[in-house]
XYZ file of C-alpha atoms in Angstrom:
659
model
C 63.277 123.372 62.001
C 65.686 120.833 60.486
C 68.653 123.114 61.171
C 67.567 123.536 64.781
C 67.376 119.778 65.235
C 70.849 119.372 63.773
C 72.206 122.024 66.149
C 70.896 120.127 69.166
C 73.433 117.294 68.696
C 76.694 119.288 68.828
C 75.301 121.448 71.642
C 74.402 118.358 73.693
C 77.808 116.781 73.068
C 79.579 120.031 73.978
C 77.639 120.301 77.243
C 78.474 116.653 78.046
C 82.192 117.262 77.558
C 82.080 120.462 79.623
C 80.267 118.659 82.444
C 82.779 115.803 82.335
C 85.867 118.023 82.484
C 84.301 120.254 85.163
C 83.614 117.258 87.419
C 87.133 115.908 86.789
C 88.680 119.270 87.714
C 86.652 119.656 90.920
C 87.011 116.064 92.159
C 89.834 113.931 90.703
C 88.778 110.401 89.946
C 90.016 107.561 92.180
C 91.480 104.476 90.602
C 89.155 101.770 89.374
C 90.294 98.216 89.930
C 88.839 94.779 89.310
C 88.949 91.695 91.523
C 90.092 92.089 95.144
C 93.833 92.603 95.560
C 95.926 93.007 98.704
C 96.973 96.608 99.339
C 98.304 96.155 102.870
C 98.755 93.772 105.790
C 99.593 93.668 109.472
C 102.373 92.533 109.918
C 103.665 94.272 106.800
C 104.756 91.943 104.022
C 108.543 91.528 104.199
C 108.943 93.013 107.678
C 110.771 91.610 110.703
C 108.950 91.898 114.020
C 109.914 91.174 117.607
C 107.319 88.581 118.608
C 104.754 86.276 117.072
C 101.465 88.168 116.524
C 98.133 86.839 117.747
C 96.473 87.499 114.382
C 97.259 88.566 110.827
C 95.129 91.225 109.114
C 95.022 91.508 105.319
C 93.574 94.618 103.653
C 92.055 94.555 100.151
C 91.151 97.258 97.642
C 87.547 96.010 97.327
C 84.995 94.269 99.556
C 85.510 90.513 99.833
C 83.079 87.672 100.461
C 82.870 85.386 103.470
C 84.376 82.576 101.351
C 87.765 84.323 101.442
C 90.337 82.731 103.723
C 94.017 82.611 104.646
C 96.359 79.974 106.097
C 99.416 80.857 108.201
C 102.511 78.645 108.101
C 105.707 78.637 110.124
C 108.877 77.539 108.330
C 110.512 74.987 110.622
C 113.465 72.882 109.488
C 112.629 73.654 105.873
C 109.014 72.494 106.231
C 105.748 74.447 106.335
C 103.911 73.892 109.618
C 100.397 75.350 109.732
C 99.733 77.488 112.784
C 96.278 78.798 111.823
C 93.920 78.792 114.801
C 90.561 78.995 113.019
C 88.885 79.869 109.737
C 89.441 83.430 108.584
C 86.765 86.055 109.209
C 85.929 89.442 107.735
C 86.240 92.363 110.121
C 82.808 93.549 111.348
C 83.861 97.175 110.837
C 85.616 96.830 107.466
C 84.413 94.590 104.636
C 87.858 94.868 103.019
C 89.794 93.383 105.969
C 90.405 89.646 106.430
C 91.485 88.525 109.916
C 93.201 85.191 110.632
C 94.245 84.123 114.140
C 97.317 82.087 115.155
C 97.084 79.274 117.677
C 99.038 79.782 120.903
C 101.293 82.615 119.661
C 103.464 82.463 122.788
C 104.593 78.921 121.969
C 105.374 79.525 118.291
C 109.073 79.669 117.361
C 110.938 82.579 115.879
C 111.800 82.543 112.202
C 109.920 83.027 108.938
C 106.151 82.900 108.487
C 104.093 82.726 105.311
C 100.422 83.616 104.821
C 98.732 81.978 101.836
C 95.514 83.870 101.077
C 92.644 83.408 98.633
C 89.908 86.004 98.177
C 86.672 86.284 96.211
C 85.635 89.823 95.342
C 82.171 90.472 96.685
C 81.091 92.627 93.732
C 82.419 90.758 90.683
C 82.938 87.218 92.053
C 86.491 86.901 90.708
C 89.164 84.958 92.596
C 92.567 86.357 93.521
C 95.345 84.842 95.605
C 98.906 85.388 96.751
C 101.397 85.084 99.596
C 102.526 87.371 102.417
C 105.737 86.769 104.355
C 107.193 88.182 107.551
C 109.928 87.232 110.004
C 109.912 87.017 113.770
C 113.364 87.817 115.166
C 115.267 86.598 112.120
C 114.760 85.087 108.696
C 114.006 81.401 108.887
C 114.913 80.952 105.230
C 118.395 82.375 105.466
C 117.812 84.718 102.542
C 120.325 87.546 102.336
C 119.740 91.132 101.244
C 117.229 93.814 102.192
C 113.573 92.842 102.363
C 111.003 94.381 99.986
C 108.473 95.958 102.291
C 104.838 96.453 101.425
C 102.145 94.700 99.367
C 103.779 95.065 95.951
C 104.645 91.344 95.951
C 101.646 90.101 97.956
C 99.488 89.309 94.889
C 100.296 86.440 92.538
C 99.558 88.458 89.393
C 101.365 86.017 87.098
C 99.085 83.195 88.193
C 95.918 85.295 88.207
C 96.588 86.676 84.712
C 97.749 83.396 83.206
C 95.903 82.636 79.957
C 94.984 79.032 80.682
C 91.949 77.132 79.383
C 89.632 78.555 82.034
C 90.771 82.099 81.291
C 90.326 81.703 77.527
C 86.833 80.277 78.002
C 85.961 83.147 80.324
C 87.164 85.744 77.809
C 85.357 84.042 74.913
C 82.024 83.874 76.721
C 82.439 87.422 78.002
C 82.869 88.525 74.385
C 79.847 86.542 73.175
C 77.641 87.854 75.969
C 78.725 91.457 75.347
C 78.088 91.113 71.612
C 74.667 89.546 72.227
C 73.688 92.283 74.694
C 74.866 95.031 72.335
C 73.045 93.619 69.289
C 69.881 92.966 71.314
C 69.819 96.554 72.599
C 70.336 97.854 69.058
C 67.485 95.738 67.690
C 65.012 96.807 70.361
C 65.879 100.499 70.301
C 65.716 100.786 66.501
C 62.539 98.740 66.114
C 60.643 100.071 69.111
C 61.546 103.734 68.657
C 62.090 104.171 64.896
C 60.533 101.443 62.758
C 57.243 100.949 64.546
C 55.654 104.024 62.942
C 56.233 106.684 60.323
C 57.592 106.487 56.823
C 59.304 103.186 56.069
C 57.331 101.269 58.640
C 56.025 99.082 55.829
C 59.308 97.181 55.777
C 58.993 96.382 59.477
C 57.282 92.971 59.007
C 59.989 91.820 56.590
C 62.838 92.943 58.835
C 61.064 91.576 61.887
C 61.109 88.048 60.451
C 64.895 88.058 60.755
C 65.300 90.219 63.851
C 62.870 88.079 65.861
C 65.120 85.039 65.378
C 68.207 87.096 66.218
C 66.560 88.350 69.417
C 65.994 84.757 70.526
C 69.612 83.971 69.675
C 70.918 86.977 71.641
C 68.837 86.184 74.721
C 69.854 82.515 74.559
C 73.531 83.496 74.385
C 73.054 85.842 77.346
C 71.407 83.098 79.393
C 74.057 80.487 78.528
C 76.833 83.027 79.022
C 75.664 83.875 82.530
C 75.418 80.206 83.517
C 78.896 79.506 82.150
C 80.271 82.660 83.813
C 79.222 81.518 87.294
C 80.585 78.013 86.611
C 83.947 79.402 85.483
C 84.155 81.548 88.619
C 83.617 78.418 90.695
C 86.331 76.644 88.702
C 88.784 79.494 89.318
C 88.088 79.365 93.050
C 88.461 75.561 93.075
C 91.804 75.838 91.259
C 93.071 78.336 93.836
C 91.837 76.269 96.807
C 91.843 72.534 95.996
C 89.593 70.240 97.992
C 86.433 72.328 97.795
C 83.187 70.388 97.459
C 80.409 71.330 95.040
C 78.255 72.518 97.923
C 81.002 74.848 99.108
C 81.520 76.215 95.599
C 77.801 76.917 95.195
C 78.010 79.292 98.167
C 79.381 81.863 95.727
C 75.739 82.611 94.785
C 74.244 83.447 98.217
C 77.484 84.620 99.875
C 78.479 87.297 97.341
C 76.770 90.381 95.984
C 77.732 89.166 92.531
C 75.859 85.901 93.049
C 72.681 87.633 94.204
C 72.705 90.121 91.316
C 73.591 87.277 88.926
C 70.442 85.451 90.038
C 68.347 88.591 89.464
C 69.926 88.989 86.018
C 68.987 85.421 85.133
C 65.385 86.150 86.158
C 65.337 89.315 84.026
C 66.698 87.484 80.975
C 64.100 84.726 81.389
C 61.416 87.411 81.765
C 62.583 88.999 78.509
C 62.408 85.624 76.758
C 58.883 85.006 78.068
C 57.780 88.488 77.020
C 59.321 87.965 73.579
C 57.389 84.721 73.268
C 54.107 86.354 74.268
C 54.565 89.475 72.143
C 53.212 89.100 68.567
C 55.995 89.798 66.106
C 54.145 89.725 62.792
C 50.549 90.560 63.576
C 49.191 93.537 61.642
C 46.126 95.124 63.158
C 46.212 98.857 62.587
C 45.918 99.970 58.955
C 47.504 103.132 57.641
C 44.551 105.500 57.470
C 46.165 108.359 55.620
C 49.297 108.313 53.469
C 51.976 110.874 53.992
C 52.082 113.863 51.604
C 53.968 113.062 48.415
C 56.856 115.236 47.359
C 57.860 115.962 43.788
C 60.504 113.313 44.154
C 57.903 110.710 45.104
C 55.598 111.652 42.239
C 58.461 111.418 39.739
C 59.508 108.092 41.201
C 55.945 106.797 40.987
C 55.672 107.862 37.350
C 58.921 106.139 36.509
C 57.784 102.950 38.187
C 54.746 102.716 35.917
C 56.994 101.854 32.984
C 59.074 99.361 34.936
C 58.364 95.901 36.227
C 57.013 95.535 39.731
C 59.557 95.068 42.445
C 58.715 93.169 45.554
C 60.297 95.434 48.128
C 59.067 98.584 46.403
C 55.535 97.251 46.338
C 55.841 96.500 50.005
C 56.787 100.068 50.801
C 54.290 101.866 48.530
C 51.252 99.714 49.230
C 49.326 100.981 52.263
C 49.930 97.818 54.220
C 48.785 97.791 57.789
C 51.416 98.813 60.307
C 52.587 96.361 62.915
C 50.947 97.118 66.173
C 53.497 97.996 68.834
C 51.589 99.306 71.830
C 53.363 101.923 73.852
C 53.151 99.753 76.937
C 55.188 97.087 75.109
C 57.843 99.643 74.247
C 57.950 100.825 77.859
C 58.310 97.248 79.116
C 61.134 96.518 76.665
C 62.993 99.703 77.600
C 62.565 98.898 81.304
C 63.943 95.382 80.796
C 66.938 96.767 78.909
C 67.607 99.322 81.636
C 67.362 96.785 84.459
C 69.578 94.204 82.736
C 72.198 96.882 82.041
C 71.966 97.967 85.691
C 72.746 94.422 86.881
C 75.895 94.417 84.752
C 76.878 97.823 86.119
C 76.413 96.790 89.760
C 78.781 93.817 89.301
C 81.441 95.747 87.396
C 84.870 96.460 88.840
C 84.440 100.235 88.654
C 81.590 100.367 91.150
C 83.385 98.404 93.869
C 86.152 100.967 94.382
C 84.843 104.370 93.296
C 83.538 106.603 96.065
C 80.948 108.007 95.732
C 79.669 105.221 93.501
C 76.588 107.080 92.202
C 78.504 108.917 89.480
C 80.266 105.682 88.533
C 76.937 103.841 88.279
C 75.469 106.576 86.070
C 78.478 106.781 83.754
C 78.850 103.012 83.484
C 75.118 102.580 82.807
C 75.211 105.205 80.072
C 78.364 103.583 78.701
C 76.704 100.187 78.205
C 73.438 101.699 76.971
C 75.190 103.973 74.472
C 77.343 101.068 73.336
C 74.196 99.107 72.529
C 72.545 102.027 70.759
C 75.618 102.981 68.733
C 77.257 99.661 67.872
C 74.029 97.649 68.022
C 72.241 100.224 65.865
C 74.932 100.100 63.200
C 74.937 96.284 63.333
C 71.160 96.366 62.762
C 71.689 98.714 59.832
C 74.518 96.642 58.334
C 73.035 93.160 58.609
C 69.248 93.665 58.577
C 68.197 96.911 56.886
C 70.817 97.411 54.182
C 70.611 93.863 52.736
C 66.860 94.396 52.298
C 67.044 97.881 50.782
C 70.231 97.830 48.690
C 71.556 95.718 45.853
C 69.599 95.468 42.622
C 66.571 97.107 44.316
C 68.498 100.177 45.501
C 67.041 102.429 42.782
C 63.524 101.736 44.002
C 64.298 101.720 47.735
C 66.575 104.750 48.013
C 63.810 107.038 49.247
C 62.923 104.697 52.086
C 66.595 104.092 52.896
C 67.404 107.800 53.104
C 64.307 108.393 55.233
C 65.344 105.669 57.684
C 68.942 106.895 57.765
C 67.736 110.412 58.495
C 65.754 109.141 61.468
C 68.595 106.890 62.638
C 71.234 109.634 62.534
C 70.249 111.567 65.721
C 69.944 108.360 67.731
C 73.295 106.986 66.566
C 75.064 110.320 67.048
C 73.776 110.685 70.609
C 74.858 107.108 71.387
C 78.278 107.831 69.903
C 78.718 110.981 71.998
C 77.647 109.344 75.261
C 79.964 106.411 74.523
C 82.956 108.715 74.090
C 82.275 110.723 77.269
C 81.650 107.608 79.371
C 84.754 105.890 78.007
C 86.825 108.944 78.955
C 85.507 108.700 82.518
C 86.189 104.973 82.845
C 89.631 105.231 81.205
C 90.718 108.013 83.536
C 89.447 106.046 86.522
C 91.486 103.015 85.423
C 94.806 104.517 84.321
C 96.802 107.190 86.168
C 100.241 106.717 84.616
C 100.937 107.032 80.909
C 103.677 104.380 81.003
C 101.083 101.767 81.998
C 99.636 101.981 78.485
C 102.817 100.230 77.323
C 104.053 98.261 80.340
C 100.785 96.814 81.644
C 98.608 94.301 79.715
C 95.461 96.147 80.785
C 96.929 99.411 79.502
C 97.878 97.884 76.156
C 94.377 96.460 75.794
C 92.866 99.837 76.649
C 95.123 101.499 74.072
C 93.894 99.104 71.374
C 90.315 99.824 72.436
C 90.890 103.571 72.121
C 92.301 103.128 68.604
C 89.347 100.907 67.619
C 86.942 103.480 69.081
C 88.529 106.282 67.059
C 88.257 104.201 63.886
C 84.618 103.413 64.673
C 83.904 107.105 65.281
C 85.518 107.990 61.955
C 83.497 105.358 60.099
C 80.312 106.526 61.828
C 80.879 110.131 60.808
C 81.745 109.056 57.269
C 78.573 106.970 56.971
C 76.199 109.502 58.506
C 77.734 112.804 57.442
C 79.197 111.931 54.015
C 77.520 108.874 52.505
C 73.992 109.615 53.713
C 73.851 113.159 52.205
C 75.490 111.863 49.033
C 72.923 109.083 48.771
C 70.087 111.575 49.275
C 71.489 113.943 46.641
C 71.944 111.157 44.084
C 68.439 109.865 44.758
C 66.984 113.320 44.103
C 68.792 113.602 40.776
C 67.935 110.127 39.492
C 64.214 110.587 38.550
C 64.940 113.800 36.653
C 66.522 111.817 33.790
C 64.411 109.491 31.641
C 65.044 105.786 31.822
C 66.305 105.410 28.272
C 69.023 108.061 28.481
C 72.712 107.224 29.158
C 72.838 109.825 31.948
C 70.357 107.773 33.966
C 72.542 104.694 33.775
C 75.496 106.792 34.939
C 73.548 108.095 37.905
C 72.294 104.596 38.677
C 75.892 103.389 38.737
C 76.893 106.179 41.110
C 73.916 105.431 43.326
C 74.821 101.734 43.468
C 78.440 102.618 44.241
C 77.352 104.820 47.153
C 75.116 102.020 48.434
C 78.027 99.585 48.344
C 80.262 102.064 50.163
C 77.595 102.446 52.841
C 77.395 98.679 53.310
C 81.180 98.344 53.487
C 81.599 101.210 55.964
C 78.881 99.895 58.292
C 80.325 96.385 58.231
C 83.819 97.732 58.922
C 82.327 99.656 61.826
C 80.840 96.458 63.254
C 84.296 94.846 62.989
C 85.736 97.744 65.003
C 82.881 97.235 67.456
C 83.785 93.561 67.818
C 87.397 94.566 68.567
C 86.146 97.017 71.198
C 84.046 94.294 72.839
C 87.030 91.914 72.799
C 89.099 94.582 74.528
C 86.395 94.951 77.174
C 86.472 91.189 77.793
C 90.275 91.262 78.107
C 90.115 94.247 80.465
C 87.741 92.432 82.796
C 90.280 89.574 82.897
C 93.541 91.523 83.202
C 92.231 94.199 85.613
C 93.716 97.721 85.905
C 97.085 98.281 87.582
C 96.777 98.034 91.364
C 96.719 101.415 93.080
C 98.564 100.887 96.371
C 98.180 103.354 99.268
C 100.809 106.054 99.458
C 102.597 104.686 102.527
C 106.312 104.993 103.269
C 107.165 101.481 104.441
C 110.742 102.480 105.259
C 109.387 103.733 108.602
C 108.276 100.221 109.510
C 110.596 98.733 112.131
C 112.470 95.867 110.522
C 115.854 94.192 110.434
C 117.980 93.464 107.374
C 117.639 89.931 106.091
C 121.364 89.406 106.485
C 121.524 90.542 110.153
C 124.075 88.394 112.001
C 122.627 86.065 114.649
C 125.494 84.200 116.298
C 124.012 83.393 119.715
C 120.754 81.821 120.810
C 119.373 80.586 124.132
C 116.679 77.923 124.493
C 115.131 75.811 127.222
C 115.945 72.091 126.964
C 114.060 70.206 129.639
C 115.165 71.643 132.969
C 118.310 73.110 131.412
C 118.974 76.543 129.928
C 121.362 76.142 127.016
C 123.135 78.982 125.190
C 124.928 78.349 121.891
C 127.268 80.965 120.439
C 129.202 80.855 117.155
C 132.227 83.043 116.534
C 133.143 85.002 114.424
C 129.895 84.517 112.408
C 131.399 85.367 109.006
C 132.142 83.145 106.030
C 135.769 82.350 105.281
C 136.948 81.678 108.808
C 137.196 78.757 111.189
C 134.306 78.915 113.644
C 134.345 78.266 117.351
C 131.110 77.029 118.906
C 130.610 77.726 122.608
C 127.895 75.918 124.595
C 126.945 77.019 128.126
C 124.566 74.826 130.168
C 122.836 75.883 133.397
C 120.362 73.920 135.475
C 117.082 75.247 136.853
C 118.946 76.723 139.838
C 121.266 78.734 137.602
C 124.285 76.549 138.350
C 126.554 75.419 135.505
C 126.361 71.782 134.371
C 129.785 70.223 133.885
C 129.143 66.482 133.609
C 127.287 66.397 130.257
C 128.409 65.085 126.895
C 127.427 67.486 124.094
C 127.080 66.502 120.422
C 126.803 69.113 117.655
C 125.550 68.511 114.105
C 125.667 71.363 111.570
C 124.149 71.868 108.128
C 122.546 74.660 106.113
C 118.754 74.856 106.123
C 118.022 75.740 102.490
C 120.497 73.393 100.851
C 122.631 70.416 101.805
C 126.142 71.762 102.392
C 127.272 68.591 104.105
C 126.640 67.424 107.649
C 129.442 67.901 110.164
C 129.510 66.276 113.605
C 131.413 67.208 116.740
C 131.402 65.828 120.272
C 132.425 67.658 123.462
C 133.069 65.859 126.742
C 132.269 67.337 130.151
C 134.588 68.556 132.860
C 134.296 72.302 132.298
C 131.383 74.750 132.681
C 131.990 75.906 129.092
C 131.865 73.426 126.191
C 134.011 74.554 123.250
C 134.790 73.068 119.838
C 136.077 74.403 116.521
C 134.840 73.732 112.973
C 137.234 74.229 110.087
C 136.030 76.646 107.394
C 136.050 73.864 104.795
C 133.825 71.622 106.961
C 131.046 73.945 108.175
C 129.717 77.485 107.957
C 131.049 77.889 104.425
C 128.152 79.975 102.986
C 126.229 83.010 104.142
C 122.694 82.331 105.284
C 120.785 80.336 107.863
C 122.597 77.401 109.457
C 121.154 74.888 111.863
C 123.044 73.404 114.800
C 121.424 70.331 116.293
C 122.503 70.119 119.936
C 122.308 66.862 121.886
C 122.955 66.751 125.657
C 123.481 63.463 127.474
C 123.927 63.488 131.261
C 124.574 60.443 133.448
C 121.411 58.547 134.221
C 119.356 61.154 132.322
C 117.472 60.951 129.019
C 118.933 62.494 125.892
C 117.878 66.093 125.241
C 117.910 67.464 121.676
C 117.119 70.878 120.216
C 117.886 72.769 117.007
C 119.488 76.232 117.045
C 119.354 78.658 114.105
C 122.425 80.761 113.386
C 122.661 83.380 110.612
C 126.046 84.073 109.026
C 127.094 86.860 106.654
C 129.655 86.883 103.886
């Protein structure tokens, strides 16, 4: 029977791995991403279009909340002029599309436009932001070179991933909350499923004195961590969009899925605290009616104890003390609370928001968190609650109980370990699709450290359960055979104590590896996986090179149509400026005095003035190459027209020169 039970574990793990690889082969996993990042826009970021659009659409990789917004600016004379018509809105047909309208597009000038956007992910409540740029007709900034098309530069990743005070606080509280949840799950699973009955249950009241306090501490940390998490999300949004009032920031709770699930999670944590307060933790009501059959080992141990002094812990185990009453309905309620709280964390994770279908992601992520609590939390319970009570100077008298508890813990911990590995494989494959990202991307480096820590934790788990536990059992069986006054007994006692110390060290090292794994999880939720952009060839998008020569421009100045042309339009030459003026009847104007003022838009290259008197239908002047048009880029020509008995007309013309 024992061999059959041991065979169940490797068979179950093997079936889990086969199921995982079969699903992966049939349906490749999509990329999992956190936050809400831009993966496309219309107009395309970096493109040059023919006319000013009526609206700008921004596409994200995850659903966004109604608090997300964008502002559109036109670059005019080196200044940002907002041309946003109204507050941004989410498309009714696509929760990942943000639409922002421009006011009076027909009257907006040509040149460069910038879209400053800020988004809150609907599922995880995190803030992201960036900038999108496009040109209408020509580049209003005068930048030379070929534009980078597409959303690769639309997200301000350096600002989002900056480790400032808010980010460090967020990571620290994420780590504390994860550790508290893991330890709390381990305490409940071990106590409710293993220690409430059977051999060794006599130590339950003593362990419960400590674990009850730790449960309160874990739940308090979870409650404080959730409150601080929502506050830090509000702070991040306020930093990205200054000027927000407290009332506007509080809309993150009702206006996002994260906020609603966060509120439900708070209610569940408070319910767990109330239930913990109402549940008796040290009340003994059901006596042990019949002791378990004694083996030869137990009889020998009992005989040996008659010649030794009484030991407190040993007395506690041998005396038929009443068992703590843990009704099955209490266990069911605790397990339901654990499952629901884990589910709230899963529903607000980054994996769920982008995987389709999400059911498999929900199942794997739920099992991942549950197995993490069972495995790491169970070993933490063993290292810091059970082993200090059963080892040390009392190890000789408590070995039987310790080996019995370890034997019952082993299947549970092994199953948790196996589920953790399979689920982590799923989540890792969903997050990373390129091996080079494990080195080049901060998320990949963090995931690599987590994998190494997981392998170390697996090795320590196998060493503790498959090497030290059988050794401890074997040494305990041999100890009572030798009389107390013989040297061989002292030798075996020394070996038994050494094995107990090794078990304590290995379990504590495993909890350290677990803490590193939880830290990596907190860092991963901050850094987010590499963005998986759509496979679109943006070279097909109609655009113009940034250094396209624009040497002529026509504008309406009052009732006059004025054309300004610069020749030859290349740096290193003297430039001739030709001005042609026609009235509203199409007839040339010859009696005007024209003044020209030139300078570069991006930097002050020196202002040059020229004046042209009337008398001819064509107004011509020449600028020496040392005085004007001495650098490639966008130049501005301010044209002033003064006619007799008419008011002065002024307008600025933009001319692009190449090297």
